[in-house]
Backbone as numpy.savetxt, mean C-alpha at the origin, in Angstrom:
# Nx Ny Nz CAx CAy CAz Cx Cy Cz
-4.89 5.63 19.57 -5.19 5.71 18.13 -3.92 5.44 17.34
-2.98 6.36 17.34 -1.63 6.16 16.79 -1.57 5.99 15.28
-2.67 6.16 14.54 -2.59 6.06 13.09 -1.79 7.23 12.52
-1.08 6.93 11.43 -0.28 7.95 10.77 -1.01 8.47 9.53
-1.15 9.79 9.45 -1.77 10.43 8.31 -0.71 11.21 7.54
-0.81 11.19 6.22 0.05 12.00 5.37 -0.83 12.99 4.62
-0.53 14.29 4.76 -1.28 15.32 4.07 -0.39 15.89 2.97
-0.89 15.85 1.74 -0.14 16.38 0.59 -0.90 17.58 0.06
-0.34 18.77 0.26 -1.02 20.02 -0.12 0.03 21.12 -0.19
-0.07 22.00 -1.19 0.92 23.06 -1.31 0.59 24.28 -0.47
-0.53 24.27 0.26 -0.94 25.39 1.11 -0.35 25.19 2.51
0.72 25.90 2.81 1.42 25.71 4.09 0.53 26.06 5.27
-0.29 27.11 5.12 -1.17 27.49 6.22 -2.16 26.38 6.56
-2.75 25.79 5.52 -3.71 24.70 5.75 -3.01 23.48 6.34
-1.83 23.17 5.84 -1.08 22.05 6.39 -0.84 22.22 7.89
-0.46 23.43 8.27 -0.18 23.71 9.69 -1.42 23.53 10.54
-2.55 24.07 10.07 -3.80 23.98 10.83 -4.27 22.53 10.96
-4.23 21.80 9.84 -4.67 20.42 9.88 -3.76 19.56 10.77
-2.48 19.79 10.67 -1.54 19.02 11.47 -1.80 19.24 12.97
-1.99 20.51 13.35 -2.25 20.82 14.76 -3.55 20.18 15.23
-4.60 20.34 14.42 -5.90 19.82 14.83 -5.92 18.30 14.92
-5.35 17.63 13.94 -5.38 16.18 13.93 -4.47 15.57 15.00
-3.35 16.22 15.25 -2.47 15.72 16.31 -3.13 15.84 17.67
-3.97 16.84 17.85 -4.70 16.97 19.12 -5.69 15.83 19.33
-6.07 15.17 18.25 -6.99 14.04 18.35 -6.24 12.70 18.27
-4.95 12.71 18.48 -4.19 11.47 18.63 -3.54 10.92 17.39
-3.65 11.62 16.26 -3.01 11.14 15.05 -1.55 11.58 14.99
-0.76 10.78 14.31 0.59 11.20 13.92 0.47 11.76 12.51
0.92 12.99 12.29 0.68 13.65 11.02 1.99 14.00 10.31
2.12 13.56 9.08 3.22 13.93 8.21 2.68 14.86 7.13
3.50 15.79 6.65 3.04 16.73 5.63 4.04 16.81 4.47
3.49 17.10 3.30 4.32 17.29 2.10 3.69 18.42 1.29
4.52 19.30 0.73 4.03 20.46 0.00 4.07 20.29 -1.52
4.37 19.09 -1.98 4.36 18.83 -3.42 4.02 17.38 -3.66
3.56 17.11 -4.88 3.22 15.73 -5.21 4.42 14.81 -5.15
5.54 15.27 -5.65 6.75 14.45 -5.66 7.20 14.12 -4.24
7.18 15.12 -3.36 7.56 14.88 -1.97 6.56 13.94 -1.30
5.28 14.11 -1.62 4.26 13.25 -1.04 4.44 11.79 -1.42
4.76 11.53 -2.67 5.01 10.16 -3.10 6.20 9.56 -2.36
7.25 10.35 -2.22 8.43 9.86 -1.51 8.09 9.51 -0.06
7.34 10.37 0.61 7.00 10.13 2.01 6.04 8.95 2.15
5.12 8.80 1.20 4.22 7.65 1.24 5.00 6.35 1.12
5.99 6.35 0.24 6.80 5.16 0.01 7.67 4.83 1.24
8.18 5.88 1.89 9.10 5.67 3.01 8.38 5.38 4.33
7.21 6.00 4.55 6.57 5.94 5.87 5.33 5.06 5.93
4.77 4.66 4.80 3.59 3.79 4.76 2.48 4.29 5.69
1.94 5.48 5.44 0.90 6.02 6.31 -0.37 5.17 6.26
-1.22 5.35 7.28 -2.48 4.61 7.33 -3.55 5.26 6.45
-3.39 6.56 6.16 -4.34 7.27 5.30 -3.64 8.49 4.72
-4.03 8.86 3.49 -3.43 10.00 2.81 -4.51 11.01 2.46
-4.31 12.27 2.85 -5.17 13.37 2.43 -4.45 14.08 1.29
-5.14 14.26 0.17 -4.48 14.70 -1.05 -5.22 15.86 -1.70
-4.49 16.95 -1.97 -5.04 18.08 -2.72 -4.88 17.79 -4.21
-5.68 18.46 -5.04 -5.60 18.27 -6.48 -4.77 19.37 -7.14
-5.08 20.63 -6.81 -4.44 21.76 -7.49 -3.09 22.07 -6.85
-2.05 21.46 -7.39 -0.68 21.69 -6.92 0.21 21.91 -8.13
1.22 22.77 -8.00 2.14 22.98 -9.13 2.98 21.75 -9.39
3.45 21.61 -10.62 4.25 20.44 -10.97 3.35 19.23 -11.11
3.54 18.25 -10.29 2.73 17.04 -10.31 1.43 17.28 -9.55
0.29 17.26 -10.26 -0.98 17.56 -9.58 -1.52 16.32 -8.88
-2.64 16.51 -8.17 -3.19 15.43 -7.37 -3.70 14.25 -8.16
-4.15 14.49 -9.40 -4.59 13.38 -10.23 -3.46 12.38 -10.46
-2.31 12.92 -10.84 -1.17 12.05 -11.10 -0.68 11.39 -9.82
-0.67 12.15 -8.73 -0.24 11.57 -7.45 -1.14 10.41 -7.06
-2.45 10.60 -7.18 -3.41 9.55 -6.83 -3.17 8.30 -7.66
-2.98 8.50 -8.95 -2.74 7.37 -9.84 -1.46 6.63 -9.47
-0.41 7.37 -9.17 0.86 6.73 -8.81 0.78 6.04 -7.45
0.05 6.64 -6.52 -0.13 6.00 -5.21 -0.83 4.66 -5.36
-1.84 4.62 -6.20 -2.57 3.37 -6.39 -1.72 2.31 -7.08
-0.69 2.76 -7.76 0.22 1.85 -8.44 1.10 1.09 -7.45
1.33 1.69 -6.27 2.24 1.09 -5.30 1.57 0.71 -3.98
0.32 1.13 -3.76 -0.25 0.96 -2.43 -1.77 0.95 -2.47
-2.39 0.29 -1.48 -3.84 0.35 -1.33 -4.24 1.18 -0.11
-3.33 2.05 0.35 -3.62 2.95 1.47 -4.84 3.82 1.15
-5.78 3.98 2.09 -6.94 4.85 1.83 -6.50 6.26 1.45
-7.14 6.81 0.42 -6.85 8.17 -0.05 -8.11 9.01 0.05
-8.02 10.12 0.75 -9.11 11.08 0.84 -8.68 12.34 0.10
-9.35 12.64 -1.00 -9.05 13.86 -1.74 -9.72 15.04 -1.04
-8.93 16.05 -0.72 -9.42 17.26 -0.05 -9.04 18.44 -0.93
-10.03 19.01 -1.62 -9.72 19.98 -2.66 -10.85 20.97 -2.85
-10.53 22.11 -3.48 -11.54 23.10 -3.83 -12.21 22.78 -5.16
-11.71 21.78 -5.88 -12.27 21.39 -7.17 -13.55 20.60 -6.92
-14.72 21.22 -7.22 -15.98 20.63 -6.77 -16.92 20.16 -7.88
-16.49 20.18 -9.13 -17.37 19.75 -10.20 -17.59 18.23 -10.13
-18.80 17.82 -10.50 -19.17 16.41 -10.40 -18.22 15.52 -11.18
-17.83 15.98 -12.39 -16.94 15.14 -13.19 -15.58 14.95 -12.52
-15.16 15.93 -11.71 -13.89 15.79 -11.00 -14.01 14.81 -9.84
-15.17 14.82 -9.18 -15.40 13.84 -8.12 -15.35 12.43 -8.70
-16.03 12.25 -9.83 -16.03 10.95 -10.50 -14.61 10.56 -10.91
-13.87 11.52 -11.42 -12.50 11.23 -11.86 -11.64 10.78 -10.68
-11.75 11.50 -9.56 -10.96 11.14 -8.39 -11.27 9.74 -7.89
-12.55 9.40 -7.82 -12.93 8.07 -7.34 -12.51 6.99 -8.33
-12.59 7.30 -9.63 -12.20 6.32 -10.63 -10.70 6.06 -10.64
-9.92 7.04 -10.17 -8.47 6.87 -10.09 -8.05 6.10 -8.84
-9.02 5.82 -7.96 -8.71 5.01 -6.79 -8.86 5.69 -5.45
-9.28 6.97 -5.44 -9.51 7.64 -4.16 -10.69 6.98 -3.45
-10.66 6.98 -2.11 -11.72 6.35 -1.33 -12.80 7.34 -0.90
-12.47 8.62 -0.89 -13.46 9.64 -0.53 -13.02 10.95 -1.16
-13.97 11.89 -1.27 -13.71 13.16 -1.94 -14.42 14.24 -1.14
-13.66 15.15 -0.55 -14.21 16.21 0.29 -13.84 17.55 -0.33
-14.84 18.42 -0.46 -14.63 19.73 -1.08 -14.35 20.79 -0.01
-13.28 21.56 -0.23 -12.97 22.70 0.64 -13.92 23.85 0.30
-14.30 24.67 1.30 -14.02 24.47 2.72 -15.00 23.49 3.34
-14.55 22.79 4.34 -15.43 21.91 5.10 -15.09 22.07 6.58
-15.97 21.64 7.45 -15.69 21.75 8.87 -14.67 20.70 9.28
-13.91 21.01 10.30 -12.92 20.07 10.80 -13.62 18.81 11.32
-14.80 18.97 11.91 -15.54 17.82 12.44 -15.93 16.85 11.33
-16.37 17.39 10.19 -16.72 16.52 9.07 -15.49 15.79 8.54
-14.39 16.52 8.40 -13.17 15.92 7.88 -12.70 14.81 8.81
-12.70 15.06 10.09 -12.25 14.05 11.06 -13.16 12.82 11.02
-14.46 13.04 10.88 -15.40 11.91 10.82 -15.14 11.06 9.58
-14.85 11.71 8.47 -14.58 10.95 7.24 -13.27 10.18 7.35
-12.27 10.80 7.97 -10.99 10.12 8.19 -11.20 8.88 9.05
-11.94 9.04 10.13 -12.17 7.91 11.03 -12.96 6.80 10.35
-13.91 7.18 9.48 -14.70 6.17 8.77 -13.82 5.36 7.82
-12.92 6.04 7.11 -12.02 5.34 6.20 -11.06 4.42 6.96
-10.54 4.90 8.07 -9.63 4.08 8.86 -10.36 2.87 9.45
-11.58 3.09 9.89 -12.37 1.98 10.44 -12.63 0.92 9.37
-12.95 1.36 8.15 -13.18 0.43 7.05 -11.90 -0.34 6.72
-10.76 0.37 6.74 -9.48 -0.29 6.44 -9.15 -1.34 7.49
-9.43 -1.03 8.76 -9.17 -2.01 9.83 -10.06 -3.23 9.69
-11.32 -3.01 9.32 -12.24 -4.13 9.14 -11.79 -5.02 8.00
-11.35 -4.40 6.90 -10.86 -5.18 5.77 -9.65 -6.00 6.16
-8.77 -5.39 6.96 -7.57 -6.10 7.40 -7.94 -7.28 8.28
-8.89 -7.06 9.23 -9.28 -8.13 10.14 -9.97 -9.27 9.42
-10.79 -8.95 8.41 -11.58 -9.98 7.74 -10.82 -10.66 6.62
-9.94 -9.93 5.96 -9.32 -10.47 4.77 -7.80 -10.63 4.89
-7.21 -9.91 5.83 -5.77 -9.82 5.83 -5.05 -11.04 6.37
-5.78 -11.93 7.10 -5.09 -13.04 7.73 -5.10 -14.31 6.87
-6.01 -14.38 5.92 -6.09 -15.57 5.06 -6.26 -15.12 3.61
-5.43 -15.67 2.74 -5.63 -15.50 1.30 -6.04 -16.84 0.75
-7.15 -16.86 0.01 -7.63 -18.11 -0.56 -8.39 -17.79 -1.85
-7.82 -18.15 -2.99 -8.48 -17.90 -4.27 -8.96 -19.20 -4.91
-9.01 -20.28 -4.13 -9.43 -21.56 -4.66 -8.28 -22.40 -5.19
-7.18 -21.76 -5.49 -5.99 -22.47 -5.96 -4.90 -22.46 -4.90
-4.68 -21.28 -4.33 -3.64 -21.09 -3.32 -4.28 -20.57 -2.04
-3.95 -21.20 -0.93 -4.45 -20.75 0.37 -3.27 -20.49 1.29
-3.20 -19.26 1.82 -2.12 -18.87 2.74 -2.77 -18.35 4.01
-2.52 -19.02 5.11 -3.08 -18.66 6.41 -1.96 -18.07 7.25
-2.03 -16.75 7.49 -0.96 -16.08 8.23 -1.01 -16.39 9.72
-2.18 -16.70 10.25 -2.30 -17.00 11.68 -1.69 -18.36 12.00
-2.08 -19.36 11.21 -1.58 -20.72 11.44 -0.28 -21.00 10.70
0.14 -20.03 9.87 1.39 -20.13 9.12 1.43 -21.41 8.26
0.37 -21.57 7.47 0.29 -22.72 6.58 0.04 -22.25 5.15
0.52 -23.04 4.20 0.32 -22.74 2.78 -0.14 -24.02 2.09
-1.23 -23.92 1.32 -1.73 -25.05 0.56 -1.93 -24.62 -0.90
-1.58 -25.51 -1.80 -1.80 -25.27 -3.22 -2.59 -26.45 -3.78
-3.75 -26.14 -4.34 -4.67 -27.17 -4.84 -4.97 -28.21 -3.77
-5.10 -27.73 -2.54 -5.46 -28.59 -1.43 -4.32 -29.34 -0.78
-3.13 -29.27 -1.37 -1.98 -29.98 -0.83 -1.05 -29.01 -0.10
-0.50 -29.41 1.06 0.41 -28.53 1.78 1.67 -28.24 0.96
2.13 -27.01 1.05 3.35 -26.60 0.36 4.48 -26.53 1.39
5.50 -27.37 1.26 6.61 -27.34 2.22 7.51 -26.12 1.95
7.70 -25.30 2.98 8.55 -24.12 2.85 9.64 -24.16 3.91
10.81 -23.70 3.55 11.86 -23.51 4.55 11.48 -22.32 5.42
12.07 -22.17 6.60 11.75 -21.02 7.45 11.95 -19.68 6.75
13.02 -19.57 5.96 13.26 -18.31 5.25 12.21 -18.07 4.18
11.88 -19.10 3.42 10.84 -18.97 2.41 9.52 -18.56 3.03
9.19 -19.15 4.17 7.94 -18.83 4.85 7.92 -17.38 5.31
9.01 -16.94 5.93 9.06 -15.55 6.40 8.89 -14.57 5.24
9.53 -14.86 4.13 9.46 -13.99 2.97 8.04 -13.97 2.40
7.44 -15.13 2.22 6.09 -15.19 1.66 5.08 -14.53 2.59
5.15 -14.82 3.89 4.17 -14.25 4.81 4.32 -12.73 4.91
5.53 -12.23 4.80 5.70 -10.77 4.83 5.09 -10.13 3.59
5.29 -10.74 2.44 4.69 -10.21 1.21 3.17 -10.26 1.28
2.62 -11.37 1.78 1.16 -11.50 1.85 0.57 -10.52 2.86
1.26 -10.32 3.98 0.76 -9.38 4.99 0.78 -7.94 4.48
1.54 -7.70 3.43 1.59 -6.37 2.80 1.02 -6.43 1.38
0.06 -7.33 1.16 -0.48 -7.57 -0.18 -0.95 -6.29 -0.84
-0.58 -6.14 -2.11 -0.96 -4.96 -2.88 0.03 -3.83 -2.79
0.94 -3.88 -1.83 1.96 -2.82 -1.68 3.29 -3.31 -2.21
3.94 -2.49 -3.00 5.28 -2.85 -3.47 6.25 -2.71 -2.30
6.88 -3.81 -1.93 7.82 -3.82 -0.82 9.23 -3.76 -1.40
9.99 -2.80 -0.97 11.33 -2.60 -1.54 12.26 -3.75 -1.21
13.29 -3.90 -2.03 14.32 -4.91 -1.78 14.89 -4.75 -0.37
15.22 -3.52 -0.01 15.84 -3.26 1.29 14.93 -3.66 2.43
13.64 -3.32 2.32 12.70 -3.65 3.39 12.56 -5.16 3.54
12.45 -5.86 2.44 12.33 -7.32 2.50 13.57 -7.96 3.12
14.72 -7.51 2.68 15.96 -8.09 3.21 16.11 -7.80 4.70
15.75 -6.59 5.10 15.86 -6.22 6.51 14.89 -7.01 7.37
13.65 -7.14 6.91 12.62 -7.81 7.70 12.79 -9.33 7.73
13.26 -9.91 6.65 13.34 -11.36 6.57 14.70 -11.89 7.03
15.78 -11.22 6.60 17.12 -11.69 6.94 17.76 -10.89 8.08
17.43 -9.62 8.21 18.02 -8.78 9.24 18.75 -7.59 8.65
19.00 -6.54 9.45 19.62 -5.30 8.96 20.96 -5.50 8.28
21.72 -6.50 8.70 23.05 -6.70 8.13 22.97 -7.16 6.67
21.79 -7.59 6.21 21.64 -8.11 4.85 20.91 -7.13 3.93
20.80 -5.87 4.35 19.97 -4.90 3.64 20.38 -4.68 2.19
21.62 -4.96 1.84 22.09 -4.74 0.46 22.30 -6.05 -0.31
21.97 -7.17 0.30 22.24 -8.46 -0.33 21.09 -8.87 -1.26
20.92 -8.16 -2.35 19.80 -8.42 -3.25 19.87 -9.80 -3.91
21.07 -10.37 -3.96 21.21 -11.71 -4.51 20.42 -12.74 -3.73
20.41 -12.61 -2.39 19.63 -13.50 -1.55 18.16 -13.45 -1.96
17.67 -12.23 -2.11 16.26 -12.02 -2.40 15.86 -12.63 -3.73
16.65 -12.40 -4.75 16.35 -12.94 -6.07 16.26 -14.46 -6.05
17.19 -15.10 -5.33 17.21 -16.56 -5.26 15.95 -17.08 -4.57
15.58 -16.48 -3.44 14.44 -16.98 -2.67 13.10 -16.66 -3.33
13.03 -15.54 -4.03 11.83 -15.26 -4.82 11.64 -16.35 -5.87
12.73 -16.76 -6.48 12.67 -17.83 -7.48 12.22 -19.14 -6.83
12.75 -19.46 -5.65 12.33 -20.67 -4.95 10.83 -20.64 -4.67
10.33 -19.52 -4.16 8.92 -19.41 -3.83 8.04 -19.56 -5.08
8.44 -18.91 -6.14 7.65 -19.02 -7.38 7.58 -20.46 -7.87
8.66 -21.19 -7.71 8.67 -22.58 -8.15 7.70 -23.43 -7.33
7.43 -22.99 -6.11 6.56 -23.78 -5.23 5.10 -23.38 -5.28
4.79 -22.11 -5.58 3.39 -21.68 -5.50 2.80 -21.24 -6.84
3.63 -21.01 -7.83 3.12 -20.53 -9.12 2.89 -21.69 -10.08
1.85 -21.60 -10.91 1.63 -22.57 -11.97 2.71 -22.45 -13.04
3.10 -21.20 -13.32 4.14 -20.94 -14.31 5.12 -19.94 -13.68
6.18 -20.42 -13.05 7.11 -19.52 -12.35 7.71 -18.43 -13.22
7.81 -18.68 -14.54 8.37 -17.65 -15.42 7.34 -16.58 -15.76
6.09 -16.83 -15.44 5.01 -15.88 -15.71 4.11 -15.82 -14.47
4.64 -15.27 -13.35 3.99 -15.41 -12.05 2.67 -14.66 -11.92
1.74 -15.28 -11.21 0.44 -14.66 -10.93 0.43 -13.97 -9.58
1.16 -14.51 -8.60 1.05 -14.04 -7.22 2.19 -13.11 -6.81
3.41 -13.57 -6.94 4.55 -12.75 -6.53 5.03 -11.97 -7.75
4.75 -10.70 -7.75 5.00 -9.85 -8.92 6.21 -8.96 -8.67
6.85 -8.57 -9.75 8.06 -7.76 -9.68 7.76 -6.32 -10.07
8.26 -5.39 -9.29 8.31 -3.99 -9.73 9.77 -3.72 -10.01
10.13 -3.71 -11.27 11.52 -3.71 -11.72 12.34 -2.61 -11.05
13.45 -2.99 -10.48 14.42 -2.14 -9.79 13.90 -1.57 -8.46
12.70 -1.93 -8.05 12.15 -1.39 -6.81 11.94 -2.49 -5.78
11.17 -3.52 -6.13 10.89 -4.57 -5.16 9.88 -5.56 -5.70
9.12 -6.17 -4.78 8.14 -7.17 -5.14 6.83 -6.89 -4.40
5.74 -7.46 -4.92 4.48 -7.37 -4.20 3.65 -8.62 -4.45
2.78 -8.92 -3.48 1.88 -10.06 -3.62 0.56 -9.54 -4.16
0.10 -10.13 -5.24 -1.10 -9.66 -5.93 -2.29 -10.54 -5.55
-3.22 -9.98 -4.76 -4.41 -10.72 -4.36 -5.34 -11.01 -5.53
-5.27 -10.22 -6.59 -6.16 -10.45 -7.73 -5.73 -11.66 -8.53
-4.46 -12.03 -8.42 -3.92 -13.22 -9.09 -4.21 -13.25 -10.58
-4.17 -12.09 -11.23 -4.35 -12.05 -12.67 -3.03 -12.39 -13.35
-3.06 -13.06 -14.48 -1.82 -13.43 -15.16 -0.99 -12.22 -15.52
0.29 -12.36 -15.44 1.22 -11.29 -15.77 2.15 -11.74 -16.87
2.23 -10.98 -17.94 3.11 -11.33 -19.04 4.45 -10.61 -18.90
5.50 -11.29 -19.22 6.81 -10.66 -19.27 7.37 -10.30 -17.93
7.01 -11.06 -16.86 7.56 -10.76 -15.54 9.06 -10.96 -15.57
9.76 -10.12 -14.80 11.22 -10.22 -14.76 11.68 -10.28 -13.33
12.77 -11.01 -13.08 13.33 -11.04 -11.75 14.28 -9.88 -11.58
């Protein structure tokens, strides 16, 4: 199995029980006792699924869910004692994939986790290897790129950078991660390289490189590939 789960909940006793139970079923389990810590761990470890409580001091689960969706499309299962219908609707509207009310049986929780992971794997298998919006087609298996039906010539470095962004579509990939994965660990701080090659890629695949649709910037953090390809105003390198 080997999937990594992140549980964000301020109840230490529940965290301990869930961690023990889920690890016995083959999961790798990370835990965080606050929203802020949970966001940091999600950003650093890229879990396969996140279990999120709502009622936490400081940053509550609503804000955490919203911020997670801002940086990632990782499945989110809200696990909380807040059971009013309007709260269920709110959680799903903020981007959660499922909503489970405490208390629930461990068997039900595990079944819901497995269902979400199965759905995520199916989405990856069916959609993750080819991006095609009618204008730009990127095939990760055959390592080809076409724009308006014409092949796009890429250097090896440009290709590695683009394919890594596409394979992580929807997730903000940090400067350090991109530099490490594309150029190697020795280049982890060479942000100048990254800025130059992002510009090269935009010139080749974007209709308006100064207002990119596909390769988007998260200022001071990194870049992400946007599958929705909606226009972006005021993009900055």
